[in-house]
Amino acid sequence: MKTTNTLLVILAALACHDRSPAPTALDADVAGPASLLSPGTSVVLRGTILTPDGVMKHGYVAITNGRIASVSDKQPDIADAVGINTAGIILPGFVDLHNHVNWNVLPRWTPSRRFADQPQWARDPEFAPFRTAFNSLASYSCDMNAWGELRALVGGTTSIMTTQAAPCIHGLVRNLDYNSGFYGSAELDREHVFSAAGFHLPAPSDPIGRATFVQIARFLIANPRYEALALHVAEGTDALAEEEFAFLQSQALLNPKGVLIHGISLTPSDFTMLAATGTALVWSPRSNLELYGATADIAAASDAGVEIALAPDWALTGSSNMLDELKTAAAWNRDHLGSRLSNRELVDMVTAIPAHVSGIDDEVGTVRAGLRADLIVIGDEDEDEGDPYRAVVEATPAKVRLVLIDGVPLYGDPDLMRRLWEPLTLEEISIAGRTKALATAASGVVVATLAARLRAALLAEGMSLAPLTEDPR
């Protein structure tokens, strides 16, 4: 990490998340035999591995006590290790630095027009029913969070922002803002967090709000206990969006901890300033295009040397998951960037780069000995046409064969999951026409029960529950 015993921080203004007790998404009646693995048992995964040094065909990843013990092209000699031929591509789990998890229970919104800035669509009558429904479901916030994390998990995400500081939320995937698991306990994880995800820099007409914003931002930048400072900035195409960046620059808030989300209106000279100050960018193309008809100038950002991560924003106007967002980025790369980004660079934008810019790359983000075993297995290693990075970019959630977090297999194809769990601890679910299995004993989530509760709550608001996956087209 960039610093010690620190947390990833999202900073914005006017936090208004509901923090009251809510029905838990964790079902106490989840029971049955636990994992087939004894404590301390090593697992060795075989497949095509995407390592920091490139592709290792038919390699082996050994996992012991939740961490990667070795990565090699020969089968490791580990006594009593459980060997699994994944027949797929092994890579780091996706790190999602821009999502609004609870909103992802709502169905997709397709605006009838494009907007110039965030306040415009937030006040638009078309959006009002979604906001009303979301606010009315406040007592279901933990269920909503669980569904949003499940949507992320089936798309290969192992770390996400943004969740809430509620006892019932301990992370189906790794919660980077409140419960990352990197610091020894949930209390330590939550010790120094300021979270106001989804909110923005106060308007120029609110000088007191801006002064408070600057004061808090400077404190967090100076405090070595914080990994990163993620800000929604320049979300739009008008002067208001550009003014936000100018204000940050005037207050010397661009810094190596900085992670700017959106950056649609930024110019080449703005990106030069980002690079000079070590500030990164989170790119969310699908939501940008749906709402504003434009997205960040990735060519200029890349030319300037800015580190660029990729993330969906939310499923209402963005992608359902990171795999779908990869496809949007790949299409934009092909149609508007002259294919300047390689498939490997696109995959890095959802793995190594977000881990690095958020200061957690000494824990996750690459397949490297010593890191935590947050891994996913995708597709068929014999069908990658010589480019497994391309196979990942083109994969759908149906191709996600296995997801492990801290070495614990949470989700995947039933044949692989049954090698690691007793059948009674697995719940089968349908994803993109394929049967998958979720380890209820590890996740604490019973999907059928969770979905039934949310469907009933949303029906009362005249809304349907968003599906776990959608056709990315």
Short mmCIF file of C-alpha atoms in Angstrom, two decimals, residues 30-324:
data_model
loop_
_atom_site.label_atom_id
_atom_site.label_comp_id
_atom_site.label_asym_id
_atom_site.label_seq_id
_atom_site.Cartn_x
_atom_site.Cartn_y
_atom_site.Cartn_z
CA VAL A 30 -27.83 -20.82 6.21
CA ALA A 31 -26.55 -24.17 7.34
CA GLY A 32 -24.98 -27.38 6.18
CA PRO A 33 -21.48 -28.84 6.01
CA ALA A 34 -18.71 -26.37 5.45
CA SER A 35 -15.85 -26.47 2.98
CA LEU A 36 -14.37 -29.78 2.00
CA LEU A 37 -10.97 -28.24 2.66
CA SER A 38 -9.36 -28.51 6.07
CA PRO A 39 -7.91 -25.33 7.59
CA GLY A 40 -4.50 -24.65 6.09
CA THR A 41 -5.05 -26.95 3.11
CA SER A 42 -3.37 -25.63 -0.02
CA VAL A 43 -5.13 -25.39 -3.35
CA VAL A 44 -3.28 -25.45 -6.66
CA LEU A 45 -5.10 -24.00 -9.68
CA ARG A 46 -3.93 -24.96 -13.14
CA GLY A 47 -4.66 -22.82 -16.19
CA THR A 48 -3.37 -20.02 -18.39
CA ILE A 49 -2.16 -17.36 -15.95
CA LEU A 50 -2.04 -13.61 -16.62
CA THR A 51 1.02 -12.58 -14.58
CA PRO A 52 2.70 -9.15 -14.27
CA ASP A 53 5.33 -10.47 -16.69
CA GLY A 54 2.83 -11.71 -19.24
CA VAL A 55 1.03 -14.91 -20.13
CA MET A 56 2.00 -18.24 -18.58
CA LYS A 57 0.36 -21.02 -20.52
CA HIS A 58 -0.63 -24.08 -18.51
CA GLY A 59 0.80 -22.68 -15.28
CA TYR A 60 0.06 -23.28 -11.63
CA VAL A 61 -1.08 -20.92 -8.85
CA ALA A 62 -0.62 -22.33 -5.35
CA ILE A 63 -2.80 -20.84 -2.59
CA THR A 64 -2.12 -21.29 1.11
CA ASN A 65 -3.83 -19.51 4.02
CA GLY A 66 -5.58 -17.10 1.70
CA ARG A 67 -2.45 -15.93 -0.12
CA ILE A 68 -0.69 -16.84 -3.31
CA ALA A 69 2.18 -19.10 -2.30
CA SER A 70 3.70 -19.51 -5.75
CA VAL A 71 3.16 -18.95 -9.46
CA SER A 72 5.05 -21.38 -11.68
CA ASP A 73 5.06 -23.24 -14.95
CA LYS A 74 5.61 -26.53 -13.15
CA GLN A 75 3.31 -28.18 -10.66
CA PRO A 76 4.45 -27.26 -7.14
CA ASP A 77 5.30 -30.01 -4.70
CA ILE A 78 2.97 -29.21 -1.80
CA ALA A 79 1.91 -32.05 0.46
CA ASP A 80 -1.84 -32.73 0.53
CA ALA A 81 -2.61 -29.84 -1.82
CA VAL A 82 -5.92 -30.02 -3.68
CA GLY A 83 -5.23 -29.68 -7.37
CA ILE A 84 -7.85 -28.21 -9.72
CA ASN A 85 -7.48 -28.01 -13.47
CA THR A 86 -9.59 -24.94 -14.15
CA ALA A 87 -9.32 -25.26 -17.95
CA GLY A 88 -9.53 -21.48 -17.97
CA ILE A 89 -7.65 -18.19 -17.73
CA ILE A 90 -6.52 -17.24 -14.22
CA LEU A 91 -6.20 -13.53 -13.50
CA PRO A 92 -6.64 -11.04 -10.66
CA GLY A 93 -10.15 -10.26 -9.51
CA PHE A 94 -11.50 -6.95 -10.78
CA VAL A 95 -11.10 -3.86 -8.59
CA ASP A 96 -14.11 -1.54 -9.04
CA LEU A 97 -13.33 1.99 -7.84
CA HIS A 98 -16.56 3.62 -9.02
CA ASN A 99 -19.92 2.14 -8.25
CA HIS A 100 -23.02 3.04 -6.26
CA VAL A 101 -23.87 -0.40 -5.00
CA ASN A 102 -27.30 0.06 -3.42
CA TRP A 103 -28.74 1.75 -6.49
CA ASN A 104 -28.14 -1.39 -8.53
CA VAL A 105 -31.35 -3.04 -7.39
CA LEU A 106 -33.27 -0.62 -9.62
CA PRO A 107 -34.05 -1.34 -13.29
CA ARG A 108 -32.16 0.35 -16.08
CA TRP A 109 -32.95 3.98 -16.87
CA THR A 110 -32.65 5.09 -20.49
CA PRO A 111 -32.93 8.90 -20.55
CA SER A 112 -34.78 10.44 -23.48
CA ARG A 113 -32.22 13.22 -23.77
CA ARG A 114 -28.62 14.04 -22.92
CA PHE A 115 -27.53 16.36 -20.11
CA ALA A 116 -24.77 18.90 -19.66
CA ASP A 117 -23.97 18.18 -16.02
CA GLN A 118 -24.91 15.96 -13.08
CA PRO A 119 -27.39 18.34 -11.39
CA GLN A 120 -29.45 18.45 -14.60
CA TRP A 121 -30.30 14.77 -14.71
CA ALA A 122 -30.57 14.51 -10.93
CA ARG A 123 -33.41 17.07 -11.08
CA ASP A 124 -35.00 15.70 -14.26
CA PRO A 125 -38.62 14.46 -13.93
CA GLU A 126 -37.67 11.23 -15.73
CA PHE A 127 -35.27 10.36 -12.93
CA ALA A 128 -37.64 11.29 -10.11
CA PRO A 129 -39.37 7.87 -9.86
CA PHE A 130 -36.00 6.16 -9.43
CA ARG A 131 -34.94 8.54 -6.69
CA THR A 132 -38.29 8.17 -4.95
CA ALA A 133 -38.11 4.38 -5.06
CA PHE A 134 -34.53 4.37 -3.81
CA ASN A 135 -35.34 6.63 -0.87
CA SER A 136 -38.44 4.59 -0.01
CA LEU A 137 -36.32 1.43 0.26
CA ALA A 138 -34.06 2.85 2.97
CA SER A 139 -35.06 0.13 5.44
CA TYR A 140 -33.82 -2.47 2.93
CA SER A 141 -30.40 -0.92 2.55
CA CYS A 142 -28.49 -4.04 3.59
CA ASP A 143 -30.47 -6.24 1.21
CA MET A 144 -29.89 -3.68 -1.54
CA ASN A 145 -26.17 -3.72 -0.83
CA ALA A 146 -26.08 -7.52 -0.95
CA TRP A 147 -27.83 -7.59 -4.34
CA GLY A 148 -25.49 -4.92 -5.70
CA GLU A 149 -22.44 -6.83 -4.52
CA LEU A 150 -23.83 -10.05 -5.99
CA ARG A 151 -24.23 -8.32 -9.36
CA ALA A 152 -20.58 -7.31 -9.12
CA LEU A 153 -19.40 -10.76 -8.04
CA VAL A 154 -20.95 -12.62 -10.97
CA GLY A 155 -19.06 -10.25 -13.28
CA GLY A 156 -15.69 -11.02 -11.71
CA THR A 157 -15.38 -8.19 -9.18
CA THR A 158 -13.55 -9.03 -5.95
CA SER A 159 -13.13 -5.47 -4.54
CA ILE A 160 -15.62 -2.62 -4.78
CA MET A 161 -16.63 0.85 -3.70
CA THR A 162 -19.03 2.08 -2.35
CA THR A 163 -20.82 0.37 0.49
CA GLN A 164 -22.06 1.56 3.88
CA ALA A 165 -20.96 1.44 7.50
CA ALA A 166 -23.66 -0.92 8.72
CA PRO A 167 -23.11 -4.01 10.90
CA CYS A 168 -25.01 -6.20 8.44
CA ILE A 169 -22.61 -5.29 5.62
CA HIS A 170 -19.37 -7.19 5.96
CA GLY A 171 -18.69 -7.72 2.28
CA LEU A 172 -19.79 -10.38 -0.15
CA VAL A 173 -16.93 -8.94 -2.17
CA ARG A 174 -14.20 -6.89 -0.54
CA ASN A 175 -15.58 -3.50 0.59
CA LEU A 176 -12.71 -1.09 0.11
CA ASP A 177 -14.32 1.84 1.87
CA TYR A 178 -15.52 0.27 5.12
CA ASN A 179 -14.47 -3.34 5.31
CA SER A 180 -11.55 -4.20 3.07
CA GLY A 181 -10.14 -6.90 5.33
CA PHE A 182 -6.62 -5.52 4.90
CA TYR A 183 -6.23 -4.11 8.39
CA GLY A 184 -6.89 -6.93 10.81
CA SER A 185 -10.49 -6.30 11.81
CA ALA A 186 -13.66 -4.59 10.68
CA GLU A 187 -13.22 -1.95 13.36
CA LEU A 188 -9.76 -1.06 12.10
CA ASP A 189 -11.09 -1.02 8.54
CA ARG A 190 -13.73 1.50 9.57
CA GLU A 191 -11.57 3.53 11.89
CA HIS A 192 -10.66 6.40 9.57
CA VAL A 193 -13.27 6.56 6.82
CA PHE A 194 -15.11 9.51 5.38
CA SER A 195 -17.56 8.27 2.77
CA ALA A 196 -20.08 10.26 0.78
CA ALA A 197 -20.22 8.32 -2.43
CA GLY A 198 -22.40 9.67 -5.20
CA PHE A 199 -22.16 13.27 -4.08
CA HIS A 200 -20.15 16.05 -5.56
CA LEU A 201 -18.12 19.14 -4.91
CA PRO A 202 -20.51 21.82 -3.62
CA ALA A 203 -21.60 24.37 -6.18
CA PRO A 204 -19.78 27.72 -6.47
CA SER A 205 -22.87 29.28 -4.88
CA ASP A 206 -22.12 27.36 -1.64
CA PRO A 207 -18.88 28.92 -0.34
CA ILE A 208 -19.29 27.43 3.14
CA GLY A 209 -19.74 23.94 1.69
CA ARG A 210 -16.68 24.41 -0.49
CA ALA A 211 -14.58 25.65 2.38
CA THR A 212 -15.56 22.60 4.42
CA PHE A 213 -14.79 20.35 1.48
CA VAL A 214 -11.30 21.83 1.11
CA GLN A 215 -10.61 21.54 4.83
CA ILE A 216 -11.54 17.87 4.91
CA ALA A 217 -9.67 17.10 1.70
CA ARG A 218 -6.47 18.69 2.97
CA PHE A 219 -6.73 16.76 6.21
CA LEU A 220 -7.11 13.47 4.36
CA ILE A 221 -4.28 14.22 1.96
CA ALA A 222 -1.93 15.08 4.82
CA ASN A 223 -2.97 12.11 6.97
CA PRO A 224 -0.71 9.10 6.23
CA ARG A 225 -3.47 6.74 7.38
CA TYR A 226 -5.39 7.26 4.13
CA GLU A 227 -4.56 5.46 0.89
CA ALA A 228 -6.40 7.54 -1.70
CA LEU A 229 -8.80 10.41 -2.20
CA ALA A 230 -11.46 9.64 -4.84
CA LEU A 231 -13.51 12.59 -6.08
CA HIS A 232 -16.36 12.96 -8.57
CA VAL A 233 -15.08 15.79 -10.76
CA ALA A 234 -15.91 17.25 -14.18
CA GLU A 235 -18.97 15.05 -14.64
CA GLY A 236 -20.51 16.76 -17.63
CA THR A 237 -19.74 18.87 -20.67
CA ASP A 238 -20.51 22.42 -19.58
CA ALA A 239 -18.67 25.20 -17.77
CA LEU A 240 -19.89 23.96 -14.38
CA ALA A 241 -18.15 20.62 -14.92
CA GLU A 242 -14.90 22.28 -15.99
CA GLU A 243 -15.06 24.75 -13.10
CA GLU A 244 -14.87 21.88 -10.64
CA PHE A 245 -11.47 20.88 -11.92
CA ALA A 246 -10.25 24.49 -11.96
CA PHE A 247 -11.32 24.82 -8.34
CA LEU A 248 -9.43 21.70 -7.25
CA GLN A 249 -6.37 22.97 -9.05
CA SER A 250 -6.65 26.40 -7.44
CA GLN A 251 -6.81 24.79 -3.99
CA ALA A 252 -3.78 22.54 -4.67
CA LEU A 253 -5.93 19.44 -4.18
CA LEU A 254 -4.43 17.51 -7.09
CA ASN A 255 -1.95 15.09 -5.55
CA PRO A 256 -0.58 11.52 -5.74
CA LYS A 257 -3.42 10.27 -3.55
CA GLY A 258 -5.95 11.79 -5.91
CA VAL A 259 -8.30 9.69 -8.02
CA LEU A 260 -10.67 11.75 -10.19
CA ILE A 261 -13.87 10.03 -11.25
CA HIS A 262 -15.38 10.94 -14.68
CA GLY A 263 -13.25 13.86 -15.97
CA ILE A 264 -15.48 14.24 -19.04
CA SER A 265 -14.77 17.92 -19.65
CA LEU A 266 -11.03 17.79 -18.99
CA THR A 267 -8.74 19.13 -21.70
CA PRO A 268 -5.29 17.93 -22.78
CA SER A 269 -3.68 20.59 -20.58
CA ASP A 270 -5.82 19.40 -17.64
CA PHE A 271 -4.55 15.86 -18.15
CA THR A 272 -1.00 17.16 -18.28
CA MET A 273 -1.64 18.68 -14.85
CA LEU A 274 -3.08 15.39 -13.58
CA ALA A 275 0.01 13.53 -14.71
CA ALA A 276 2.34 16.15 -13.21
CA THR A 277 0.66 15.84 -9.82
CA GLY A 278 0.34 12.04 -9.94
CA THR A 279 -3.46 12.18 -9.97
CA ALA A 280 -5.28 9.23 -11.57
CA LEU A 281 -8.53 8.98 -13.54
CA VAL A 282 -11.45 6.56 -13.27
CA TRP A 283 -13.17 6.20 -16.64
CA SER A 284 -16.86 5.17 -16.79
CA PRO A 285 -17.70 5.32 -20.50
CA ARG A 286 -21.12 3.67 -20.72
CA SER A 287 -22.77 5.83 -18.08
CA ASN A 288 -21.03 8.92 -19.46
CA LEU A 289 -22.35 8.24 -22.95
CA GLU A 290 -25.87 7.46 -21.75
CA LEU A 291 -26.15 10.61 -19.66
CA TYR A 292 -23.97 13.14 -21.47
CA GLY A 293 -23.30 11.77 -24.94
CA ALA A 294 -19.58 12.15 -24.27
CA THR A 295 -16.84 10.63 -22.18
CA ALA A 296 -13.33 11.50 -21.02
CA ASP A 297 -10.65 12.20 -23.63
CA ILE A 298 -8.78 8.94 -23.07
CA ALA A 299 -6.33 9.65 -25.89
CA ALA A 300 -5.26 12.90 -24.23
CA ALA A 301 -5.12 11.27 -20.81
CA SER A 302 -3.01 8.43 -22.16
CA ASP A 303 -0.71 10.80 -24.06
CA ALA A 304 -0.16 12.75 -20.84
CA GLY A 305 0.74 9.59 -18.92
CA VAL A 306 -2.27 9.59 -16.58
CA GLU A 307 -3.05 6.26 -14.94
CA ILE A 308 -6.55 5.24 -16.05
CA ALA A 309 -8.81 2.78 -14.25
CA LEU A 310 -12.12 1.54 -15.63
CA ALA A 311 -15.35 1.15 -13.62
CA PRO A 312 -19.11 0.99 -14.33
CA ASP A 313 -20.45 3.93 -12.20
CA TRP A 314 -23.79 2.22 -11.55
CA ALA A 315 -26.10 -0.15 -13.38
CA LEU A 316 -28.91 2.37 -13.98
CA THR A 317 -27.10 4.01 -16.88
CA GLY A 318 -23.74 2.24 -16.77
CA SER A 319 -22.74 -1.39 -17.11
CA SER A 320 -24.11 -4.22 -14.98
CA ASN A 321 -20.60 -5.36 -14.12
CA MET A 322 -16.93 -4.91 -14.94
CA LEU A 323 -16.94 -7.42 -17.80
CA ASP A 324 -19.69 -5.46 -19.52
#
